[in-house]
Amino acid sequence: MIDLMLRSFSVKGDSGLADIAVESPITGVIVEISVSVGEEVEDGDLLVVIESMKMENEILSEYNGTVKEVLVRNNQNISQEDPMLILSVE
């Protein structure tokens, strides 16, 4: 498991929800996207699998929330700190 790099980049007014960008903690290739837009996720749920140096690294959620946007696709090269998903969290 790899620690997520998260960045809160906006807050939605009075709703109390914040949009969080889930950034890649490593450089590699996206081999699996385990969530889709609108899906509810909980702390510990698998979000994405990244292959790096011939190892598959599971990226797990650290929050309860809803997937607002998926910014990557399978077989996409990704660099460290590239945004992969947007989550709406409380």
Short mmCIF file of N, CA and C in Angstrom, two decimals:
data_model
loop_
_atom_site.label_atom_id
_atom_site.label_comp_id
_atom_site.label_asym_id
_atom_site.label_seq_id
_atom_site.Cartn_x
_atom_site.Cartn_y
_atom_site.Cartn_z
N MET A 1 0.84 -1.18 0.00
CA MET A 1 0.00 0.00 0.00
C MET A 1 0.89 1.24 0.00
N ILE A 2 0.48 2.22 -0.75
CA ILE A 2 1.20 3.48 -0.86
C ILE A 2 0.36 4.58 -0.21
N ASP A 3 1.01 5.45 0.57
CA ASP A 3 0.29 6.59 1.14
C ASP A 3 -0.14 7.52 0.02
N LEU A 4 -1.37 8.00 0.11
CA LEU A 4 -1.90 8.91 -0.89
C LEU A 4 -1.34 10.31 -0.71
N MET A 5 -1.23 11.00 -1.81
CA MET A 5 -0.93 12.42 -1.77
C MET A 5 -2.24 13.12 -2.07
N LEU A 6 -2.76 13.84 -1.11
CA LEU A 6 -4.07 14.48 -1.27
C LEU A 6 -3.91 15.98 -1.19
N ARG A 7 -4.70 16.66 -1.99
CA ARG A 7 -4.67 18.12 -1.96
C ARG A 7 -6.11 18.62 -2.03
N SER A 8 -6.52 19.34 -1.01
CA SER A 8 -7.84 19.96 -1.04
C SER A 8 -7.73 21.22 -1.88
N PHE A 9 -8.55 21.31 -2.93
CA PHE A 9 -8.40 22.47 -3.79
C PHE A 9 -9.63 23.34 -3.86
N SER A 10 -10.76 22.91 -3.30
CA SER A 10 -11.92 23.80 -3.24
C SER A 10 -12.90 23.30 -2.19
N VAL A 11 -13.72 24.20 -1.72
CA VAL A 11 -14.76 23.84 -0.77
C VAL A 11 -16.08 24.31 -1.35
N LYS A 12 -17.10 23.48 -1.23
CA LYS A 12 -18.42 23.80 -1.78
C LYS A 12 -19.29 24.49 -0.75
N GLY A 13 -19.21 25.78 -0.67
CA GLY A 13 -20.09 26.60 0.15
C GLY A 13 -20.59 25.98 1.43
N ASP A 14 -21.91 26.04 1.62
CA ASP A 14 -22.54 25.60 2.86
C ASP A 14 -22.76 24.10 2.94
N SER A 15 -22.48 23.37 1.88
CA SER A 15 -22.73 21.92 1.89
C SER A 15 -21.79 21.18 2.82
N GLY A 16 -20.64 21.79 3.13
CA GLY A 16 -19.67 21.14 3.99
C GLY A 16 -18.81 20.13 3.26
N LEU A 17 -18.96 20.00 1.94
CA LEU A 17 -18.17 19.06 1.17
C LEU A 17 -16.95 19.76 0.58
N ALA A 18 -15.83 19.06 0.57
CA ALA A 18 -14.61 19.57 -0.06
C ALA A 18 -14.23 18.65 -1.20
N ASP A 19 -13.71 19.22 -2.26
CA ASP A 19 -13.18 18.43 -3.36
C ASP A 19 -11.71 18.17 -3.09
N ILE A 20 -11.32 16.90 -3.14
CA ILE A 20 -9.95 16.49 -2.85
C ILE A 20 -9.36 15.86 -4.11
N ALA A 21 -8.19 16.33 -4.54
CA ALA A 21 -7.48 15.70 -5.65
C ALA A 21 -6.61 14.59 -5.08
N VAL A 22 -6.80 13.38 -5.57
CA VAL A 22 -5.94 12.25 -5.18
C VAL A 22 -4.80 12.21 -6.18
N GLU A 23 -3.59 12.49 -5.72
CA GLU A 23 -2.42 12.56 -6.58
C GLU A 23 -1.62 11.27 -6.51
N SER A 24 -0.93 10.96 -7.59
CA SER A 24 -0.09 9.77 -7.63
C SER A 24 1.11 9.95 -6.71
N PRO A 25 1.36 8.97 -5.84
CA PRO A 25 2.53 9.06 -4.97
C PRO A 25 3.82 8.61 -5.67
N ILE A 26 3.69 8.02 -6.87
CA ILE A 26 4.85 7.48 -7.59
C ILE A 26 4.68 7.68 -9.09
N THR A 27 5.77 7.54 -9.82
CA THR A 27 5.74 7.52 -11.28
C THR A 27 5.53 6.09 -11.73
N GLY A 28 4.67 5.90 -12.72
CA GLY A 28 4.41 4.55 -13.21
C GLY A 28 3.35 4.53 -14.28
N VAL A 29 2.68 3.37 -14.41
CA VAL A 29 1.63 3.17 -15.40
C VAL A 29 0.37 2.72 -14.68
N ILE A 30 -0.77 3.32 -15.01
CA ILE A 30 -2.06 2.92 -14.45
C ILE A 30 -2.42 1.56 -15.03
N VAL A 31 -2.59 0.55 -14.17
CA VAL A 31 -2.97 -0.78 -14.66
C VAL A 31 -4.40 -1.16 -14.27
N GLU A 32 -4.97 -0.44 -13.31
CA GLU A 32 -6.36 -0.72 -12.92
C GLU A 32 -6.96 0.52 -12.27
N ILE A 33 -8.19 0.82 -12.66
CA ILE A 33 -8.98 1.86 -12.01
C ILE A 33 -10.17 1.15 -11.40
N SER A 34 -10.26 1.15 -10.08
CA SER A 34 -11.25 0.34 -9.38
C SER A 34 -12.53 1.08 -9.03
N VAL A 35 -12.61 2.35 -9.38
CA VAL A 35 -13.79 3.16 -9.05
C VAL A 35 -14.29 3.88 -10.29
N SER A 36 -15.53 4.36 -10.21
CA SER A 36 -16.10 5.13 -11.31
C SER A 36 -16.82 6.35 -10.74
N VAL A 37 -17.11 7.30 -11.60
CA VAL A 37 -17.77 8.53 -11.19
C VAL A 37 -19.11 8.22 -10.51
N GLY A 38 -19.34 8.87 -9.37
CA GLY A 38 -20.57 8.68 -8.62
C GLY A 38 -20.50 7.58 -7.58
N GLU A 39 -19.45 6.79 -7.61
CA GLU A 39 -19.30 5.68 -6.66
C GLU A 39 -18.91 6.19 -5.28
N GLU A 40 -19.54 5.62 -4.26
CA GLU A 40 -19.18 5.94 -2.88
C GLU A 40 -17.95 5.12 -2.49
N VAL A 41 -16.98 5.75 -1.84
CA VAL A 41 -15.79 5.04 -1.37
C VAL A 41 -15.65 5.28 0.13
N GLU A 42 -15.01 4.32 0.77
CA GLU A 42 -14.74 4.41 2.20
C GLU A 42 -13.24 4.32 2.44
N ASP A 43 -12.82 4.76 3.60
CA ASP A 43 -11.43 4.66 4.00
C ASP A 43 -10.96 3.21 3.82
N GLY A 44 -9.89 3.01 3.07
CA GLY A 44 -9.34 1.68 2.85
C GLY A 44 -9.76 1.02 1.54
N ASP A 45 -10.71 1.62 0.82
CA ASP A 45 -11.14 1.06 -0.47
C ASP A 45 -10.05 1.25 -1.52
N LEU A 46 -9.91 0.26 -2.40
CA LEU A 46 -8.96 0.34 -3.50
C LEU A 46 -9.45 1.34 -4.54
N LEU A 47 -8.59 2.28 -4.91
CA LEU A 47 -8.92 3.29 -5.91
C LEU A 47 -8.27 2.98 -7.25
N VAL A 48 -6.95 2.81 -7.23
CA VAL A 48 -6.16 2.67 -8.45
C VAL A 48 -4.99 1.74 -8.17
N VAL A 49 -4.54 1.01 -9.21
CA VAL A 49 -3.31 0.23 -9.12
C VAL A 49 -2.32 0.82 -10.12
N ILE A 50 -1.11 1.11 -9.64
CA ILE A 50 -0.05 1.68 -10.47
C ILE A 50 1.11 0.69 -10.51
N GLU A 51 1.58 0.38 -11.73
CA GLU A 51 2.77 -0.45 -11.86
C GLU A 51 3.98 0.47 -11.95
N SER A 52 4.97 0.17 -11.10
CA SER A 52 6.20 0.93 -11.09
C SER A 52 7.34 -0.02 -10.76
N MET A 53 8.37 -0.02 -11.58
CA MET A 53 9.52 -0.89 -11.38
C MET A 53 9.09 -2.36 -11.26
N LYS A 54 8.15 -2.77 -12.11
CA LYS A 54 7.64 -4.13 -12.20
C LYS A 54 6.88 -4.59 -10.96
N MET A 55 6.47 -3.64 -10.12
CA MET A 55 5.66 -3.95 -8.94
C MET A 55 4.33 -3.24 -9.07
N GLU A 56 3.25 -3.92 -8.65
CA GLU A 56 1.93 -3.29 -8.64
C GLU A 56 1.68 -2.68 -7.26
N ASN A 57 1.34 -1.41 -7.26
CA ASN A 57 1.13 -0.65 -6.02
C ASN A 57 -0.34 -0.26 -5.92
N GLU A 58 -1.00 -0.72 -4.85
CA GLU A 58 -2.41 -0.41 -4.63
C GLU A 58 -2.53 0.95 -3.95
N ILE A 59 -3.34 1.81 -4.53
CA ILE A 59 -3.60 3.13 -3.96
C ILE A 59 -4.97 3.07 -3.30
N LEU A 60 -5.00 3.22 -1.98
CA LEU A 60 -6.22 3.08 -1.20
C LEU A 60 -6.73 4.45 -0.75
N SER A 61 -8.04 4.54 -0.60
CA SER A 61 -8.65 5.78 -0.12
C SER A 61 -8.34 5.99 1.35
N GLU A 62 -8.14 7.23 1.71
CA GLU A 62 -7.97 7.60 3.12
C GLU A 62 -9.19 8.34 3.64
N TYR A 63 -10.22 8.44 2.80
CA TYR A 63 -11.42 9.20 3.15
C TYR A 63 -12.68 8.44 2.78
N ASN A 64 -13.77 8.81 3.42
CA ASN A 64 -15.11 8.41 2.98
C ASN A 64 -15.60 9.54 2.07
N GLY A 65 -16.15 9.18 0.93
CA GLY A 65 -16.64 10.22 0.02
C GLY A 65 -17.20 9.64 -1.26
N THR A 66 -17.34 10.50 -2.25
CA THR A 66 -17.89 10.13 -3.55
C THR A 66 -16.90 10.51 -4.64
N VAL A 67 -16.72 9.61 -5.60
CA VAL A 67 -15.85 9.89 -6.74
C VAL A 67 -16.55 10.92 -7.63
N LYS A 68 -15.94 12.09 -7.75
CA LYS A 68 -16.51 13.16 -8.56
C LYS A 68 -16.00 13.11 -10.00
N GLU A 69 -14.71 12.74 -10.14
CA GLU A 69 -14.11 12.72 -11.47
C GLU A 69 -12.94 11.74 -11.49
N VAL A 70 -12.80 11.00 -12.60
CA VAL A 70 -11.65 10.13 -12.84
C VAL A 70 -10.81 10.80 -13.92
N LEU A 71 -9.56 11.10 -13.60
CA LEU A 71 -8.71 11.88 -14.49
C LEU A 71 -7.70 11.04 -15.26
N VAL A 72 -7.67 9.73 -15.02
CA VAL A 72 -6.70 8.84 -15.67
C VAL A 72 -7.42 7.72 -16.39
N ARG A 73 -6.68 6.98 -17.20
CA ARG A 73 -7.22 5.82 -17.90
C ARG A 73 -6.21 4.68 -17.81
N ASN A 74 -6.65 3.46 -18.07
CA ASN A 74 -5.76 2.31 -18.05
C ASN A 74 -4.63 2.48 -19.07
N ASN A 75 -3.46 1.99 -18.70
CA ASN A 75 -2.24 2.03 -19.52
C ASN A 75 -1.67 3.44 -19.70
N GLN A 76 -2.15 4.39 -18.92
CA GLN A 76 -1.63 5.76 -18.99
C GLN A 76 -0.38 5.88 -18.14
N ASN A 77 0.66 6.52 -18.69
CA ASN A 77 1.84 6.85 -17.90
C ASN A 77 1.48 8.01 -16.98
N ILE A 78 1.97 7.94 -15.76
CA ILE A 78 1.65 8.98 -14.77
C ILE A 78 2.91 9.32 -13.98
N SER A 79 3.05 10.58 -13.65
CA SER A 79 4.19 11.04 -12.87
C SER A 79 3.76 11.27 -11.43
N GLN A 80 4.74 11.28 -10.54
CA GLN A 80 4.47 11.57 -9.15
C GLN A 80 3.79 12.94 -9.05
N GLU A 81 2.77 13.02 -8.23
CA GLU A 81 1.97 14.21 -7.95
C GLU A 81 0.96 14.55 -9.05
N ASP A 82 0.85 13.74 -10.12
CA ASP A 82 -0.21 13.96 -11.10
C ASP A 82 -1.55 13.62 -10.45
N PRO A 83 -2.58 14.44 -10.65
CA PRO A 83 -3.90 14.10 -10.10
C PRO A 83 -4.51 12.91 -10.84
N MET A 84 -5.11 11.99 -10.08
CA MET A 84 -5.73 10.79 -10.66
C MET A 84 -7.24 10.82 -10.53
N LEU A 85 -7.73 11.28 -9.39
CA LEU A 85 -9.16 11.29 -9.09
C LEU A 85 -9.51 12.56 -8.34
N ILE A 86 -10.78 12.93 -8.41
CA ILE A 86 -11.32 13.99 -7.55
C ILE A 86 -12.39 13.33 -6.68
N LEU A 87 -12.25 13.47 -5.36
CA LEU A 87 -13.23 12.95 -4.41
C LEU A 87 -13.94 14.12 -3.74
N SER A 88 -15.24 13.97 -3.51
CA SER A 88 -15.99 14.91 -2.68
C SER A 88 -16.11 14.29 -1.30
N VAL A 89 -15.58 14.97 -0.30
CA VAL A 89 -15.56 14.44 1.06
C VAL A 89 -16.10 15.49 2.03
N GLU A 90 -16.52 15.01 3.21
CA GLU A 90 -16.98 15.93 4.25
C GLU A 90 -15.82 16.46 5.04
#
